[in-house]
Coordinates of C-alpha atoms in Angstrom, one line a residue:
M1138 CA 254.9 -76.5 48.3
K1139 CA 251.8 -76.9 50.5
S1140 CA 249.7 -75.1 47.9
A1141 CA 251.0 -77.5 45.2
V1142 CA 249.9 -80.5 47.3
L1143 CA 246.4 -78.9 47.7
A1144 CA 246.2 -78.1 44.0
E1145 CA 247.2 -81.6 42.8
P1146 CA 245.8 -84.1 45.3
A1147 CA 246.2 -87.1 43.0
K1148 CA 250.0 -86.8 42.7
S1149 CA 252.3 -88.5 45.1
L1150 CA 254.1 -86.3 47.7
R1151 CA 257.4 -87.0 46.1
E1152 CA 256.1 -86.0 42.6
V1153 CA 254.9 -82.7 44.0
Y1154 CA 258.1 -82.1 45.9
T1155 CA 260.2 -82.9 42.7
G1156 CA 258.0 -80.6 40.6
V1157 CA 258.2 -77.7 42.9
L1158 CA 261.9 -78.2 43.6
T1159 CA 262.7 -78.2 39.9
A1160 CA 260.7 -75.0 39.3
T1161 CA 262.2 -73.3 42.3
V1162 CA 265.8 -74.2 41.5
N1163 CA 265.4 -73.0 37.9
T1164 CA 264.1 -69.6 39.2
L1165 CA 266.8 -69.2 41.8
R1166 CA 269.6 -69.9 39.3
V1167 CA 269.0 -66.5 37.8
T1168 CA 270.2 -64.7 40.9
H1169 CA 272.0 -67.3 43.1
N1170 CA 274.9 -69.7 42.7
E1171 CA 274.7 -73.4 43.1
E1172 CA 276.1 -73.4 46.7
E1173 CA 273.5 -70.9 47.9
I1174 CA 270.7 -72.9 46.3
G1175 CA 271.9 -76.2 47.7
A1176 CA 272.1 -74.7 51.2
A1177 CA 268.6 -73.3 51.0
V1178 CA 266.6 -76.1 49.4
P1179 CA 265.1 -78.6 52.0
G1180 CA 265.3 -82.3 51.5
F1181 CA 262.2 -84.4 51.0
E1182 CA 262.3 -86.1 54.4
S1183 CA 262.5 -82.7 56.2
V1184 CA 259.2 -81.6 54.6
R1185 CA 257.4 -84.9 54.3
S1186 CA 255.3 -84.6 57.5
V1187 CA 254.2 -81.0 56.6
L1188 CA 253.2 -82.2 53.1
Q1189 CA 251.3 -85.2 54.6
R1190 CA 249.2 -82.9 56.8
S1191 CA 248.4 -80.7 53.8
R1192 CA 247.5 -83.8 51.8
A1193 CA 245.1 -85.0 54.5
K1194 CA 243.0 -81.9 54.0
V1195 CA 242.1 -82.8 50.4
R1196 CA 242.7 -86.5 50.1
P1197 CA 242.2 -89.4 52.4
L1198 CA 245.0 -91.9 53.1
L1199 CA 245.7 -94.4 50.3
P1200 CA 243.6 -97.5 50.8
R1201 CA 245.7 -100.7 51.3
S1202 CA 242.9 -102.9 50.1
R1203 CA 239.6 -102.7 48.2
E1204 CA 237.7 -102.9 51.5
E1205 CA 239.4 -99.7 52.8
I1206 CA 238.3 -97.6 49.8
D1207 CA 236.2 -94.6 51.0
L1208 CA 235.7 -91.9 48.4
D1209 CA 234.2 -88.5 48.9
A1210 CA 232.5 -86.3 46.3
R1211 CA 235.7 -85.2 44.7
W1212 CA 236.4 -88.7 43.5
T1213 CA 232.8 -89.8 42.8
H1214 CA 231.8 -87.0 40.4
T1215 CA 232.9 -85.7 37.0
L1216 CA 234.9 -82.5 36.6
T1217 CA 231.6 -80.8 35.8
G1218 CA 229.9 -82.1 39.0
A1219 CA 227.8 -85.0 37.5
R1220 CA 227.6 -88.3 39.3
F1221 CA 230.5 -90.5 38.1
L1222 CA 230.9 -93.5 40.4
L1223 CA 227.7 -95.3 39.3
F1224 CA 228.9 -98.8 40.5
D1225 CA 230.3 -99.8 43.8
D1226 CA 229.7 -103.5 44.5
G1227 CA 231.1 -106.0 47.0
S1228 CA 233.8 -105.7 49.6
I1229 CA 236.8 -108.2 49.2
N1230 CA 235.9 -108.6 45.5
R1231 CA 234.9 -105.0 45.1
I1232 CA 234.1 -103.6 41.8
L1233 CA 234.1 -99.8 41.1
G1234 CA 232.5 -98.5 37.9
F1235 CA 232.6 -95.0 36.5
S1236 CA 230.2 -93.6 33.9
T1237 CA 227.4 -91.0 33.6
N1238 CA 223.7 -91.3 32.7
E1239 CA 224.5 -89.7 29.3
L1240 CA 227.2 -92.3 28.6
I1241 CA 225.0 -95.2 29.8
T1242 CA 222.3 -94.0 27.5
S1243 CA 224.7 -94.0 24.6
L1244 CA 226.0 -97.4 25.5
C1245 CA 222.5 -98.8 25.4
E1246 CA 222.0 -97.3 21.9
A1247 CA 225.2 -98.8 20.5
S1248 CA 224.8 -101.6 17.9
T1249 CA 228.1 -103.1 18.9
V1250 CA 229.9 -102.8 22.3
F1251 CA 233.7 -103.2 22.2
M1252 CA 235.4 -104.5 25.3
D1253 CA 238.9 -104.8 26.5
G1254 CA 241.1 -104.6 29.6
T1255 CA 244.4 -103.0 30.4
F1256 CA 246.7 -103.9 33.3
R1257 CA 249.7 -101.6 33.2
V1258 CA 248.2 -98.4 34.9
V1259 CA 245.7 -100.0 37.2
P1260 CA 246.2 -99.5 41.0
T1261 CA 247.7 -102.5 42.6
I1262 CA 244.6 -103.2 44.7
F1263 CA 242.8 -104.1 41.5
T1264 CA 243.7 -106.5 38.7
Q1265 CA 242.5 -104.6 35.6
L1266 CA 240.8 -101.5 34.2
Y1267 CA 238.1 -102.9 31.9
S1268 CA 236.2 -100.5 29.6
L1269 CA 233.1 -100.8 27.4
H1270 CA 233.2 -98.7 24.2
G1271 CA 231.0 -98.0 21.2
F1272 CA 230.6 -95.7 18.3
F1273 CA 228.8 -92.4 18.8
K1274 CA 228.1 -90.6 15.5
G1275 CA 231.2 -92.3 13.9
E1276 CA 233.7 -91.8 16.8
M1277 CA 234.7 -94.6 19.2
V1278 CA 233.9 -93.5 22.7
P1279 CA 234.6 -95.1 26.1
F1280 CA 231.2 -95.4 27.8
V1281 CA 232.0 -97.2 31.1
Y1282 CA 235.2 -97.8 33.0
F1283 CA 235.5 -100.6 35.6
L1284 CA 238.2 -101.4 38.1
L1285 CA 237.9 -105.1 38.5
P1286 CA 239.4 -107.4 41.2
D1287 CA 240.1 -110.3 38.9
K1288 CA 239.4 -111.8 35.4
S1289 CA 237.0 -114.5 36.4
K1290 CA 233.7 -115.3 34.6
E1291 CA 231.8 -114.5 37.9
T1292 CA 233.3 -111.0 38.0
Y1293 CA 232.4 -110.3 34.4
V1294 CA 228.8 -111.5 35.1
R1295 CA 228.6 -109.2 38.1
M1296 CA 229.9 -106.3 35.9
F1297 CA 227.3 -106.9 33.1
N1298 CA 224.5 -107.3 35.6
L1299 CA 225.4 -104.0 37.3
V1300 CA 225.2 -102.2 33.9
K1301 CA 221.9 -103.9 33.1
R1302 CA 220.3 -103.0 36.4
Y1303 CA 221.4 -99.4 36.2
A1304 CA 220.2 -99.1 32.7
M1305 CA 216.8 -100.3 33.8
S1306 CA 216.8 -97.7 36.6
I1307 CA 217.0 -94.9 34.1
G1308 CA 214.5 -96.3 31.7
K1309 CA 217.0 -97.9 29.3
S1310 CA 217.8 -101.5 28.3
F1311 CA 221.3 -102.8 27.9
D1312 CA 221.0 -105.7 25.5
P1313 CA 223.2 -104.8 22.5
P1314 CA 223.0 -106.8 19.2
A1315 CA 226.7 -107.6 19.3
F1316 CA 229.8 -107.5 21.4
Q1317 CA 233.4 -107.5 20.1
L1318 CA 236.3 -108.5 22.4
D1319 CA 239.5 -110.5 22.6
F1320 CA 239.3 -114.2 23.0
E1321 CA 239.4 -114.3 26.8
I1322 CA 237.3 -117.4 27.6
S1323 CA 235.9 -116.1 30.9
A1324 CA 234.6 -113.0 29.2
L1325 CA 233.1 -114.9 26.3
K1326 CA 231.3 -117.3 28.7
A1327 CA 230.0 -114.4 30.8
L1328 CA 228.6 -112.8 27.6
E1329 CA 226.9 -116.1 26.7
E1330 CA 225.2 -116.3 30.1
C1331 CA 224.2 -112.6 30.3
F1332 CA 223.4 -111.9 26.7
P1333 CA 222.3 -115.2 25.0
R1334 CA 220.7 -113.3 22.1
S1335 CA 223.8 -111.1 21.3
E1336 CA 226.4 -111.9 18.7
R1337 CA 229.9 -112.4 20.1
E1338 CA 232.6 -111.3 17.7
G1339 CA 236.3 -111.9 18.3
S1340 CA 238.7 -109.0 17.5
L1341 CA 240.8 -109.6 14.3
F1342 CA 243.6 -107.8 16.1
H1343 CA 243.6 -110.3 19.0
F1344 CA 243.1 -113.3 16.6
N1345 CA 246.3 -112.3 14.8
Q1346 CA 248.0 -111.7 18.1
S1347 CA 247.1 -115.2 19.2
L1348 CA 248.6 -116.7 16.1
W1349 CA 251.7 -114.6 16.3
R1350 CA 252.3 -115.7 20.0
K1351 CA 252.1 -119.3 18.9
V1352 CA 254.6 -118.5 16.0
R1353 CA 257.0 -117.2 18.6
E1354 CA 256.4 -120.0 21.1
L1355 CA 257.2 -122.6 18.4
R1356 CA 260.2 -120.4 17.4
L1357 CA 258.8 -120.4 13.9
S1358 CA 259.4 -116.6 13.9
A1359 CA 263.1 -117.5 13.3
H1360 CA 262.1 -118.7 9.8
Y1361 CA 259.6 -115.8 9.1
G1362 CA 262.0 -114.4 6.6
D1363 CA 261.6 -117.5 4.4
S1364 CA 259.0 -116.7 1.8
E1365 CA 257.2 -120.1 2.1
V1366 CA 256.9 -119.8 5.9
K1367 CA 255.8 -116.2 5.7
R1368 CA 253.1 -117.0 3.1
F1369 CA 251.8 -119.9 5.1
I1370 CA 251.5 -117.9 8.3
R1371 CA 249.9 -114.9 6.6
C1372 CA 247.5 -117.1 4.6
T1373 CA 246.4 -118.8 7.9
A1374 CA 245.7 -115.4 9.4
A1375 CA 243.8 -114.5 6.3
L1376 CA 241.3 -117.3 7.0
A1377 CA 239.4 -114.9 9.2
L1378 CA 238.5 -112.9 6.1
V1379 CA 237.2 -115.9 4.1
P1380 CA 233.5 -116.7 3.7
L1381 CA 232.5 -118.9 6.7
D1382 CA 231.2 -121.7 4.4
R1383 CA 234.6 -121.7 2.5
V1384 CA 236.9 -121.7 5.5
E1385 CA 237.4 -125.5 5.4
D1386 CA 238.2 -125.4 1.6
A1387 CA 240.6 -122.5 2.1
W1388 CA 242.4 -124.2 5.0
L1389 CA 242.9 -127.4 2.9
E1390 CA 244.4 -125.3 0.1
I1391 CA 246.7 -123.4 2.5
K1392 CA 247.9 -126.7 4.0
S1393 CA 248.6 -128.1 0.6
D1394 CA 250.6 -124.9 -0.2
S1395 CA 252.6 -125.0 3.0
P1396 CA 256.3 -125.9 3.4
T1397 CA 256.9 -129.5 2.3
F1398 CA 258.9 -132.3 4.0
E1399 CA 262.0 -131.2 2.3
H1400 CA 261.9 -127.7 3.9
P1401 CA 264.4 -127.3 6.8
A1402 CA 261.6 -125.8 9.0
Y1403 CA 259.0 -128.5 8.1
Q1404 CA 258.2 -129.7 11.6
K1405 CA 257.5 -126.2 13.0
P1406 CA 254.8 -125.4 10.5
E1407 CA 253.3 -128.8 11.1
D1408 CA 253.1 -128.1 14.8
F1409 CA 251.5 -124.7 14.0
K1410 CA 248.9 -126.5 11.9
M1411 CA 248.0 -128.8 14.8
Y1412 CA 247.7 -125.8 17.1
F1413 CA 245.4 -124.0 14.5
I1414 CA 243.2 -127.1 14.0
N1415 CA 242.8 -127.8 17.8
T1416 CA 242.3 -124.1 18.8
W1417 CA 240.4 -122.5 15.9
M1418 CA 239.1 -125.1 13.4
E1419 CA 237.8 -127.8 15.7
N1420 CA 237.0 -126.1 19.0
E1421 CA 233.4 -125.1 18.4
T1422 CA 232.5 -125.1 22.1
V1423 CA 235.1 -122.4 23.0
F1424 CA 236.0 -120.6 19.7
P1425 CA 233.4 -121.4 17.1
R1426 CA 234.4 -120.2 13.7
K1427 CA 231.7 -117.6 13.5
I1428 CA 233.3 -115.8 16.4
W1429 CA 236.6 -115.2 14.6
N1430 CA 235.3 -114.9 11.1
Q1431 CA 235.2 -111.4 9.7
Y1432 CA 234.3 -111.9 6.1
R1433 CA 232.6 -108.8 4.5
N1434 CA 233.1 -106.8 7.7
F1435 CA 234.5 -103.5 6.2
G1436 CA 233.9 -101.6 9.4
A1437 CA 235.4 -102.2 12.8
R1438 CA 237.0 -105.6 12.5
T1439 CA 239.1 -105.2 15.5
T1440 CA 239.2 -103.8 19.0
N1441 CA 242.5 -102.2 17.9
H1442 CA 240.6 -98.9 18.4
L1443 CA 240.7 -99.8 22.0
E1444 CA 244.3 -100.7 21.9
G1445 CA 244.9 -97.1 20.6
W1446 CA 242.9 -95.7 23.5
H1447 CA 244.9 -97.8 26.0
Q1448 CA 248.1 -96.6 24.5
A1449 CA 247.0 -93.0 24.7
L1450 CA 245.9 -93.6 28.3
N1451 CA 249.3 -95.2 29.2
R1452 CA 251.1 -92.2 27.6
D1453 CA 249.0 -89.8 29.7
V1454 CA 249.5 -91.7 32.9
K1455 CA 253.2 -92.1 32.2
R1456 CA 253.9 -94.9 34.7
S1457 CA 252.7 -98.3 35.9
H1458 CA 250.2 -99.0 38.7
V1459 CA 249.3 -95.5 39.8
N1460 CA 247.4 -95.0 43.1
L1461 CA 243.6 -95.1 43.1
F1462 CA 243.2 -91.3 43.3
E1463 CA 245.5 -90.7 40.3
M1464 CA 243.6 -93.4 38.4
I1465 CA 240.2 -91.7 39.1
E1466 CA 241.6 -88.3 38.1
H1467 CA 242.7 -89.7 34.7
L1468 CA 239.3 -91.2 34.2
Q1469 CA 237.7 -87.9 35.1
K1470 CA 239.8 -86.2 32.4
Q1471 CA 238.9 -88.9 29.9
E1472 CA 235.2 -88.4 30.6
D1473 CA 235.6 -84.6 30.2
K1474 CA 237.4 -85.0 26.9
F1475 CA 234.9 -87.4 25.3
R1476 CA 231.9 -85.4 26.7
L1477 CA 233.2 -82.4 24.7
D1478 CA 233.8 -84.7 21.7
M1479 CA 230.2 -85.9 21.9
M1480 CA 229.0 -82.3 22.2
R1481 CA 230.9 -81.4 19.1
L1482 CA 229.5 -84.4 17.1
R1483 CA 226.0 -83.4 18.1
M1484 CA 226.6 -80.0 16.7
G1485 CA 227.2 -81.6 13.3
Q1486 CA 231.0 -81.7 13.2
G1487 CA 232.5 -84.9 11.7
P1488 CA 234.3 -87.7 13.5
P1489 CA 238.1 -88.2 13.2
T1490 CA 239.0 -89.6 9.7
L1491 CA 240.6 -93.0 9.3
T1492 CA 244.3 -92.9 8.7
K1493 CA 245.4 -93.1 5.1
V1494 CA 247.0 -96.5 5.7
Y1495 CA 243.9 -98.0 7.1
R1496 CA 241.7 -96.5 4.3
R1497 CA 244.1 -98.0 1.7
L1498 CA 244.0 -101.4 3.3
N1499 CA 240.2 -101.4 3.6
D1500 CA 239.8 -100.3 0.0
R1501 CA 242.1 -103.2 -1.1
L1502 CA 240.1 -105.6 0.9
I1503 CA 236.8 -104.4 -0.7
R1504 CA 238.4 -104.7 -4.1
L1505 CA 239.7 -108.2 -3.4
T1506 CA 236.3 -109.3 -2.1
G1507 CA 234.5 -108.0 -5.2
E1508 CA 236.9 -109.8 -7.5
F1509 CA 236.5 -113.1 -5.5
E1510 CA 232.7 -112.9 -5.5
S1511 CA 232.6 -112.1 -9.3
G1512 CA 234.8 -115.1 -10.0
A1513 CA 237.8 -113.1 -11.2
R1514 CA 239.8 -114.6 -8.4
T1515 CA 240.0 -118.2 -7.2
L1516 CA 239.7 -119.0 -3.5
L1517 CA 243.5 -119.4 -3.1
D1518 CA 244.2 -116.3 -5.1
Y1519 CA 241.8 -114.4 -2.8
V1520 CA 243.5 -115.7 0.3
R1521 CA 246.9 -114.8 -1.0
G1522 CA 245.7 -111.3 -1.9
V1523 CA 244.4 -110.8 1.6
A1524 CA 247.6 -112.2 3.1
H1525 CA 249.6 -109.6 1.3
N1526 CA 247.6 -106.9 2.9
P1527 CA 247.6 -108.0 6.5
P1528 CA 245.8 -105.9 9.1
S1529 CA 248.4 -106.5 11.9
M1530 CA 250.8 -109.3 10.9

């Protein structure tokens, strides 16, 4: 059992104990009965102190706060020995950032940087795991992982400035043409301050999520089975794929085609209209239309690529709020996986192909756009066509 603790320092003692116990019991069952096994197997409390002494040889005590974090080389380097902890800033509001020179170089070369945070797996002494991704030869790759203390604009500004300074130190410049992210106001304002020349693009996935949250909040979802209500909600979401200079016209047509006064759910769509106008149509200082408009974007319209990465990470980690050392170990494994992927891509192998469903939806959108631009479809026909092929609603 002590050797298992040494071999897997990121796992909790109870996890190690349970794993070894299960394997041992399964082996003993071949030659011993249940009574003999039960009498021979030690309880966790009886071996805890021994395991703790073994653990102390390979892993320091778990920090109770960000100020107590003290990482040795095992946790600050990749599995191949490259420097991995590139950013360690602050004390109470400490930020830890993990990447490599190779990944920072690729980040600086990306035409669009995709950003998102996840909260489920992050150690309790931090608020979120925030990652910056980009395409490398056609594959979405995580370039930097940050453990952040909060979600404030000031913290995001610190994070961006850390990357900018480090990029300069290795002869690179981090000033990408565009960023794509969710509609978190503090992150958007930090981008505006740190990268005034860069385009800020909202994720279509998160745009639709925001609309659907409001649908549920207004309990309009209870009427979603009604064809008029469903068409209205989907057409509203489709506005993100309308030419920017025609959004106003399309919105007027959608409103005129929405449930009328005689409809039993009339007031709820009316409330949804007011929300949409106040939040997305007439809120230029926070969410200007150009941020959420995705017309003629037939590439990555959404950070849903990142959602897929987060889901895969959550499956690998298996539980919520792992300790700091487990978190770093998972990030080390992520770096190792994508380093090999990047090596494979450099050797001429192709990136993963899009799923059949996504390819089919994208082909339909391209066809609908062509028909609209050629005059074969009216504006409302185009909106309805897009609404019947929704990306995520």
